[in-house]
Structures are given as structure tokens and as C-alpha cells.
Amino acid sequence: QVQLVESGGGLVQAGGSLRLSCVASGRILSINFMGWYRQAPGKERELVAAITGGGSTNYADSVKGRFTISRDNGKNTVYLQMNSLKPEDTAVYYCNAKDVRAREGRYREVWGQGTLVTVSS
């Protein structure tokens, strides 16, 4: 079974930086899309950034120029470097993988359990 485990969340002051990591484990052959979503209290989950296996990226307008997504395909790991953090970035950040091929079969979508990022003003 494929699992995603996030790390790197925490408390940071406005203007600070954090780096999130997400490792996919299991008998993985390939992962097409990997990305980060976030959900703030009382709000719907939203896409923050995504990256394909080839390195093409997509960002929410609210984080462009501040966040950078990257991945290490050999380690099945995706990162989110978050700079110039704002209080409105406070949310639970979830790792997401789409179109995962594993030895036991194909997974359309897999989610991590989430990591809390809190930005104080």
C-alpha cells in the first residue's frame, strides 16, 4: 500500500520560512503528479502547488513568488519551500499524489495525514 508522510510543519513568525517534506512509501514504480494542498479553519481545501514527474509546476496565485515546489523522483519525495510567510498561510498542509503506479496496482490519488503550519503576526 502506498502511503504519504509529511514533515516540517510548525510555528513561525510572519516573514519567516519553513520547508515541508513528503515521502511516498510502498512498492512504487512511478508517481505522475505530486502536490501540496492546504485547509484553513472554516475553509475548503485548496491547491497550493503541484509538480509533474517532468518538473512542470503550478502554483496558487496567493503563493506565487513566495513558495517553491520541488521533487526528488529517486526518493519519491516532494518538498515545499515556503518563504515570506503570512498569517493567512496558516493551515493544515496536505501532501497529495495522483496517478501512482505501484507493483500491486494503480492508485488514482493518495493523501497524507497533514502537517500544521501556523504563522503568527
PDB file of N, CA and C in Angstrom, residues 48-118:
ATOM      1  N   VAL A  48      -2.167  24.342  -3.351  1.00  0.00           N
ATOM      2  CA  VAL A  48      -1.103  25.317  -3.135  1.00  0.00           C
ATOM      3  C   VAL A  48      -0.112  25.261  -4.288  1.00  0.00           C
ATOM      4  N   ALA A  49       0.379  24.055  -4.577  1.00  0.00           N
ATOM      5  CA  ALA A  49       1.367  23.889  -5.637  1.00  0.00           C
ATOM      6  C   ALA A  49       1.388  22.437  -6.063  1.00  0.00           C
ATOM      7  N   ALA A  50       1.736  22.212  -7.321  1.00  0.00           N
ATOM      8  CA  ALA A  50       1.821  20.859  -7.844  1.00  0.00           C
ATOM      9  C   ALA A  50       2.994  20.769  -8.804  1.00  0.00           C
ATOM     10  N   ILE A  51       3.497  19.541  -8.977  1.00  0.00           N
ATOM     11  CA  ILE A  51       4.635  19.327  -9.863  1.00  0.00           C
ATOM     12  C   ILE A  51       4.494  17.975 -10.526  1.00  0.00           C
ATOM     13  N   THR A  52       4.790  17.916 -11.812  1.00  0.00           N
ATOM     14  CA  THR A  52       4.733  16.654 -12.532  1.00  0.00           C
ATOM     15  C   THR A  52       6.066  15.918 -12.418  1.00  0.00           C
ATOM     16  N   GLY A  53       6.076  14.685 -12.891  1.00  0.00           N
ATOM     17  CA  GLY A  53       7.318  13.925 -12.889  1.00  0.00           C
ATOM     18  C   GLY A  53       8.403  14.572 -13.726  1.00  0.00           C
ATOM     19  N   GLY A  54       7.996  15.323 -14.724  1.00  0.00           N
ATOM     20  CA  GLY A  54       8.944  16.010 -15.585  1.00  0.00           C
ATOM     21  C   GLY A  54       9.394  17.358 -15.064  1.00  0.00           C
ATOM     22  N   GLY A  55       8.789  17.795 -13.951  1.00  0.00           N
ATOM     23  CA  GLY A  55       9.219  19.038 -13.333  1.00  0.00           C
ATOM     24  C   GLY A  55       8.374  20.251 -13.635  1.00  0.00           C
ATOM     25  N   SER A  56       7.295  20.103 -14.376  1.00  0.00           N
ATOM     26  CA  SER A  56       6.404  21.245 -14.609  1.00  0.00           C
ATOM     27  C   SER A  56       5.657  21.569 -13.335  1.00  0.00           C
ATOM     28  N   THR A  57       5.536  22.861 -13.046  1.00  0.00           N
ATOM     29  CA  THR A  57       4.935  23.280 -11.781  1.00  0.00           C
ATOM     30  C   THR A  57       3.721  24.163 -11.990  1.00  0.00           C
ATOM     31  N   ASN A  58       2.897  24.205 -10.952  1.00  0.00           N
ATOM     32  CA  ASN A  58       1.700  25.041 -10.952  1.00  0.00           C
ATOM     33  C   ASN A  58       1.508  25.560  -9.537  1.00  0.00           C
ATOM     34  N   TYR A  59       1.201  26.859  -9.405  1.00  0.00           N
ATOM     35  CA  TYR A  59       1.054  27.469  -8.091  1.00  0.00           C
ATOM     36  C   TYR A  59      -0.259  28.227  -7.971  1.00  0.00           C
ATOM     37  N   ALA A  60      -0.788  28.257  -6.760  1.00  0.00           N
ATOM     38  CA  ALA A  60      -1.905  29.148  -6.474  1.00  0.00           C
ATOM     39  C   ALA A  60      -1.396  30.588  -6.555  1.00  0.00           C
ATOM     40  N   ASP A  61      -2.244  31.489  -7.011  1.00  0.00           N
ATOM     41  CA  ASP A  61      -1.833  32.884  -7.145  1.00  0.00           C
ATOM     42  C   ASP A  61      -1.344  33.468  -5.825  1.00  0.00           C
ATOM     43  N   SER A  62      -1.945  33.019  -4.735  1.00  0.00           N
ATOM     44  CA  SER A  62      -1.635  33.580  -3.426  1.00  0.00           C
ATOM     45  C   SER A  62      -0.232  33.243  -2.933  1.00  0.00           C
ATOM     46  N   VAL A  63       0.414  32.257  -3.551  1.00  0.00           N
ATOM     47  CA  VAL A  63       1.744  31.851  -3.081  1.00  0.00           C
ATOM     48  C   VAL A  63       2.836  32.055  -4.125  1.00  0.00           C
ATOM     49  N   LYS A  64       2.465  32.472  -5.319  1.00  0.00           N
ATOM     50  CA  LYS A  64       3.455  32.675  -6.375  1.00  0.00           C
ATOM     51  C   LYS A  64       4.509  33.683  -5.931  1.00  0.00           C
ATOM     52  N   GLY A  65       5.764  33.333  -6.176  1.00  0.00           N
ATOM     53  CA  GLY A  65       6.866  34.207  -5.783  1.00  0.00           C
ATOM     54  C   GLY A  65       7.337  34.005  -4.357  1.00  0.00           C
ATOM     55  N   ARG A  66       6.569  33.259  -3.563  1.00  0.00           N
ATOM     56  CA  ARG A  66       6.955  33.017  -2.166  1.00  0.00           C
ATOM     57  C   ARG A  66       7.230  31.539  -1.893  1.00  0.00           C
ATOM     58  N   PHE A  67       6.487  30.661  -2.532  1.00  0.00           N
ATOM     59  CA  PHE A  67       6.628  29.218  -2.314  1.00  0.00           C
ATOM     60  C   PHE A  67       7.274  28.582  -3.541  1.00  0.00           C
ATOM     61  N   THR A  68       8.051  27.524  -3.299  1.00  0.00           N
ATOM     62  CA  THR A  68       8.666  26.762  -4.382  1.00  0.00           C
ATOM     63  C   THR A  68       8.474  25.278  -4.126  1.00  0.00           C
ATOM     64  N   ILE A  69       7.927  24.591  -5.106  1.00  0.00           N
ATOM     65  CA  ILE A  69       7.752  23.144  -5.006  1.00  0.00           C
ATOM     66  C   ILE A  69       8.849  22.463  -5.808  1.00  0.00           C
ATOM     67  N   SER A  70       9.342  21.353  -5.282  1.00  0.00           N
ATOM     68  CA  SER A  70      10.348  20.565  -5.985  1.00  0.00           C
ATOM     69  C   SER A  70      10.165  19.101  -5.608  1.00  0.00           C
ATOM     70  N   ARG A  71      10.783  18.225  -6.365  1.00  0.00           N
ATOM     71  CA  ARG A  71      10.669  16.804  -6.045  1.00  0.00           C
ATOM     72  C   ARG A  71      11.945  16.077  -6.400  1.00  0.00           C
ATOM     73  N   ASP A  72      12.151  14.974  -5.698  1.00  0.00           N
ATOM     74  CA  ASP A  72      13.259  14.067  -5.964  1.00  0.00           C
ATOM     75  C   ASP A  72      12.619  12.748  -6.362  1.00  0.00           C
ATOM     76  N   ASN A  73      12.573  12.469  -7.644  1.00  0.00           N
ATOM     77  CA  ASN A  73      11.889  11.263  -8.116  1.00  0.00           C
ATOM     78  C   ASN A  73      12.551   9.997  -7.594  1.00  0.00           C
ATOM     79  N   GLY A  74      13.854  10.018  -7.446  1.00  0.00           N
ATOM     80  CA  GLY A  74      14.557   8.840  -6.954  1.00  0.00           C
ATOM     81  C   GLY A  74      14.193   8.493  -5.520  1.00  0.00           C
ATOM     82  N   LYS A  75      13.791   9.505  -4.766  1.00  0.00           N
ATOM     83  CA  LYS A  75      13.420   9.301  -3.364  1.00  0.00           C
ATOM     84  C   LYS A  75      11.911   9.365  -3.158  1.00  0.00           C
ATOM     85  N   ASN A  76      11.152   9.538  -4.244  1.00  0.00           N
ATOM     86  CA  ASN A  76       9.693   9.666  -4.139  1.00  0.00           C
ATOM     87  C   ASN A  76       9.307  10.717  -3.102  1.00  0.00           C
ATOM     88  N   THR A  77       9.975  11.834  -3.172  1.00  0.00           N
ATOM     89  CA  THR A  77       9.798  12.893  -2.176  1.00  0.00           C
ATOM     90  C   THR A  77       9.472  14.209  -2.867  1.00  0.00           C
ATOM     91  N   VAL A  78       8.556  14.947  -2.259  1.00  0.00           N
ATOM     92  CA  VAL A  78       8.227  16.288  -2.748  1.00  0.00           C
ATOM     93  C   VAL A  78       8.440  17.266  -1.606  1.00  0.00           C
ATOM     94  N   TYR A  79       8.906  18.450  -1.971  1.00  0.00           N
ATOM     95  CA  TYR A  79       9.208  19.483  -0.990  1.00  0.00           C
ATOM     96  C   TYR A  79       8.394  20.745  -1.290  1.00  0.00           C
ATOM     97  N   LEU A  80       8.164  21.520  -0.249  1.00  0.00           N
ATOM     98  CA  LEU A  80       7.553  22.832  -0.428  1.00  0.00           C
ATOM     99  C   LEU A  80       8.346  23.820   0.420  1.00  0.00           C
ATOM    100  N   GLN A  81       9.115  24.666  -0.247  1.00  0.00           N
ATOM    101  CA  GLN A  81       9.844  25.724   0.431  1.00  0.00           C
ATOM    102  C   GLN A  81       8.934  26.938   0.515  1.00  0.00           C
ATOM    103  N   MET A  82       8.675  27.379   1.730  1.00  0.00           N
ATOM    104  CA  MET A  82       7.750  28.482   1.954  1.00  0.00           C
ATOM    105  C   MET A  82       8.510  29.656   2.566  1.00  0.00           C
ATOM    106  N   ASN A  83       8.577  30.740   1.836  1.00  0.00           N
ATOM    107  CA  ASN A  83       9.262  31.952   2.301  1.00  0.00           C
ATOM    108  C   ASN A  83       8.259  33.087   2.458  1.00  0.00           C
ATOM    109  N   SER A  84       8.675  34.108   3.169  1.00  0.00           N
ATOM    110  CA  SER A  84       7.837  35.299   3.381  1.00  0.00           C
ATOM    111  C   SER A  84       6.437  34.895   3.835  1.00  0.00           C
ATOM    112  N   LEU A  85       6.394  34.037   4.819  1.00  0.00           N
ATOM    113  CA  LEU A  85       5.105  33.511   5.281  1.00  0.00           C
ATOM    114  C   LEU A  85       4.246  34.606   5.888  1.00  0.00           C
ATOM    115  N   LYS A  86       2.943  34.447   5.682  1.00  0.00           N
ATOM    116  CA  LYS A  86       1.965  35.405   6.182  1.00  0.00           C
ATOM    117  C   LYS A  86       0.989  34.680   7.114  1.00  0.00           C
ATOM    118  N   PRO A  87       0.355  35.403   8.017  1.00  0.00           N
ATOM    119  CA  PRO A  87      -0.636  34.748   8.889  1.00  0.00           C
ATOM    120  C   PRO A  87      -1.714  34.007   8.095  1.00  0.00           C
ATOM    121  N   GLU A  88      -2.074  34.509   6.939  1.00  0.00           N
ATOM    122  CA  GLU A  88      -3.103  33.833   6.139  1.00  0.00           C
ATOM    123  C   GLU A  88      -2.622  32.534   5.509  1.00  0.00           C
ATOM    124  N   ASP A  89      -1.341  32.217   5.645  1.00  0.00           N
ATOM    125  CA  ASP A  89      -0.842  30.915   5.206  1.00  0.00           C
ATOM    126  C   ASP A  89      -1.077  29.833   6.258  1.00  0.00           C
ATOM    127  N   THR A  90      -1.558  30.221   7.419  1.00  0.00           N
ATOM    128  CA  THR A  90      -1.839  29.263   8.485  1.00  0.00           C
ATOM    129  C   THR A  90      -2.888  28.259   8.026  1.00  0.00           C
ATOM    130  N   ALA A  91      -2.536  26.976   8.112  1.00  0.00           N
ATOM    131  CA  ALA A  91      -3.432  25.914   7.642  1.00  0.00           C
ATOM    132  C   ALA A  91      -2.787  24.562   7.914  1.00  0.00           C
ATOM    133  N   VAL A  92      -3.575  23.530   7.738  1.00  0.00           N
ATOM    134  CA  VAL A  92      -3.017  22.176   7.671  1.00  0.00           C
ATOM    135  C   VAL A  92      -2.639  21.932   6.216  1.00  0.00           C
ATOM    136  N   TYR A  93      -1.420  21.548   5.994  1.00  0.00           N
ATOM    137  CA  TYR A  93      -0.908  21.304   4.652  1.00  0.00           C
ATOM    138  C   TYR A  93      -0.882  19.798   4.391  1.00  0.00           C
ATOM    139  N   TYR A  94      -1.483  19.414   3.277  1.00  0.00           N
ATOM    140  CA  TYR A  94      -1.602  18.012   2.923  1.00  0.00           C
ATOM    141  C   TYR A  94      -0.802  17.704   1.665  1.00  0.00           C
ATOM    142  N   CYS A  95      -0.074  16.611   1.717  1.00  0.00           N
ATOM    143  CA  CYS A  95       0.621  16.117   0.542  1.00  0.00           C
ATOM    144  C   CYS A  95      -0.341  15.271  -0.286  1.00  0.00           C
ATOM    145  N   ASN A  96      -0.207  15.357  -1.600  1.00  0.00           N
ATOM    146  CA  ASN A  96      -1.095  14.635  -2.499  1.00  0.00           C
ATOM    147  C   ASN A  96      -0.307  14.040  -3.648  1.00  0.00           C
ATOM    148  N   ALA A  97      -0.658  12.825  -4.017  1.00  0.00           N
ATOM    149  CA  ALA A  97      -0.046  12.175  -5.174  1.00  0.00           C
ATOM    150  C   ALA A  97      -1.158  11.649  -6.071  1.00  0.00           C
ATOM    151  N   LYS A  98      -1.021  11.888  -7.350  1.00  0.00           N
ATOM    152  CA  LYS A  98      -2.018  11.431  -8.327  1.00  0.00           C
ATOM    153  C   LYS A  98      -1.370  10.509  -9.353  1.00  0.00           C
ATOM    154  N   ASP A  99      -2.129   9.528  -9.777  1.00  0.00           N
ATOM    155  CA  ASP A  99      -1.678   8.577 -10.798  1.00  0.00           C
ATOM    156  C   ASP A  99      -0.387   7.894 -10.347  1.00  0.00           C
ATOM    157  N   VAL A 100      -0.528   7.103  -9.297  1.00  0.00           N
ATOM    158  CA  VAL A 100       0.604   6.390  -8.720  1.00  0.00           C
ATOM    159  C   VAL A 100       0.598   4.952  -9.232  1.00  0.00           C
ATOM    160  N   ARG A 101       1.675   4.537  -9.814  1.00  0.00           N
ATOM    161  CA  ARG A 101       1.812   3.148 -10.251  1.00  0.00           C
ATOM    162  C   ARG A 101       2.669   2.411  -9.231  1.00  0.00           C
ATOM    163  N   ALA A 102       2.118   1.335  -8.689  1.00  0.00           N
ATOM    164  CA  ALA A 102       2.832   0.509  -7.725  1.00  0.00           C
ATOM    165  C   ALA A 102       2.793  -0.935  -8.211  1.00  0.00           C
ATOM    166  N   ARG A 103       3.609  -1.783  -7.607  1.00  0.00           N
ATOM    167  CA  ARG A 103       3.686  -3.176  -8.056  1.00  0.00           C
ATOM    168  C   ARG A 103       2.351  -3.878  -7.884  1.00  0.00           C
ATOM    169  N   GLU A 104       1.576  -3.466  -6.887  1.00  0.00           N
ATOM    170  CA  GLU A 104       0.284  -4.128  -6.636  1.00  0.00           C
ATOM    171  C   GLU A 104      -0.846  -3.530  -7.448  1.00  0.00           C
ATOM    172  N   GLY A 105      -0.590  -2.431  -8.127  1.00  0.00           N
ATOM    173  CA  GLY A 105      -1.644  -1.828  -8.932  1.00  0.00           C
ATOM    174  C   GLY A 105      -1.463  -0.336  -9.069  1.00  0.00           C
ATOM    175  N   ARG A 106      -2.549   0.313  -9.490  1.00  0.00           N
ATOM    176  CA  ARG A 106      -2.513   1.744  -9.747  1.00  0.00           C
ATOM    177  C   ARG A 106      -3.425   2.456  -8.750  1.00  0.00           C
ATOM    178  N   TYR A 107      -2.947   3.588  -8.234  1.00  0.00           N
ATOM    179  CA  TYR A 107      -3.725   4.426  -7.325  1.00  0.00           C
ATOM    180  C   TYR A 107      -4.057   5.725  -8.038  1.00  0.00           C
ATOM    181  N   ARG A 108      -5.326   6.063  -8.060  1.00  0.00           N
ATOM    182  CA  ARG A 108      -5.708   7.320  -8.699  1.00  0.00           C
ATOM    183  C   ARG A 108      -5.221   8.521  -7.873  1.00  0.00           C
ATOM    184  N   GLU A 109      -5.352   8.415  -6.559  1.00  0.00           N
ATOM    185  CA  GLU A 109      -4.991   9.533  -5.696  1.00  0.00           C
ATOM    186  C   GLU A 109      -4.674   9.027  -4.296  1.00  0.00           C
ATOM    187  N   VAL A 110      -3.644   9.605  -3.678  1.00  0.00           N
ATOM    188  CA  VAL A 110      -3.257   9.264  -2.316  1.00  0.00           C
ATOM    189  C   VAL A 110      -3.036  10.565  -1.551  1.00  0.00           C
ATOM    190  N   TRP A 111      -3.476  10.579  -0.286  1.00  0.00           N
ATOM    191  CA  TRP A 111      -3.327  11.768   0.565  1.00  0.00           C
ATOM    192  C   TRP A 111      -2.490  11.434   1.786  1.00  0.00           C
ATOM    193  N   GLY A 112      -1.715  12.412   2.230  1.00  0.00           N
ATOM    194  CA  GLY A 112      -1.056  12.317   3.507  1.00  0.00           C
ATOM    195  C   GLY A 112      -1.994  12.755   4.620  1.00  0.00           C
ATOM    196  N   GLN A 113      -1.538  12.642   5.857  1.00  0.00           N
ATOM    197  CA  GLN A 113      -2.380  12.974   7.004  1.00  0.00           C
ATOM    198  C   GLN A 113      -2.355  14.456   7.337  1.00  0.00           C
ATOM    199  N   GLY A 114      -1.412  15.177   6.799  1.00  0.00           N
ATOM    200  CA  GLY A 114      -1.370  16.622   7.003  1.00  0.00           C
ATOM    201  C   GLY A 114      -0.368  17.036   8.067  1.00  0.00           C
ATOM    202  N   THR A 115       0.126  18.259   7.902  1.00  0.00           N
ATOM    203  CA  THR A 115       1.036  18.853   8.883  1.00  0.00           C
ATOM    204  C   THR A 115       0.616  20.308   9.084  1.00  0.00           C
ATOM    205  N   LEU A 116       0.568  20.727  10.341  1.00  0.00           N
ATOM    206  CA  LEU A 116       0.054  22.049  10.670  1.00  0.00           C
ATOM    207  C   LEU A 116       1.146  23.105  10.540  1.00  0.00           C
ATOM    208  N   VAL A 117       0.819  24.153   9.823  1.00  0.00           N
ATOM    209  CA  VAL A 117       1.674  25.334   9.717  1.00  0.00           C
ATOM    210  C   VAL A 117       0.933  26.505  10.344  1.00  0.00           C
ATOM    211  N   THR A 118       1.561  27.120  11.325  1.00  0.00           N
ATOM    212  CA  THR A 118       0.969  28.278  11.995  1.00  0.00           C
ATOM    213  C   THR A 118       1.911  29.462  11.857  1.00  0.00           C
TER     214      THR A 118
END
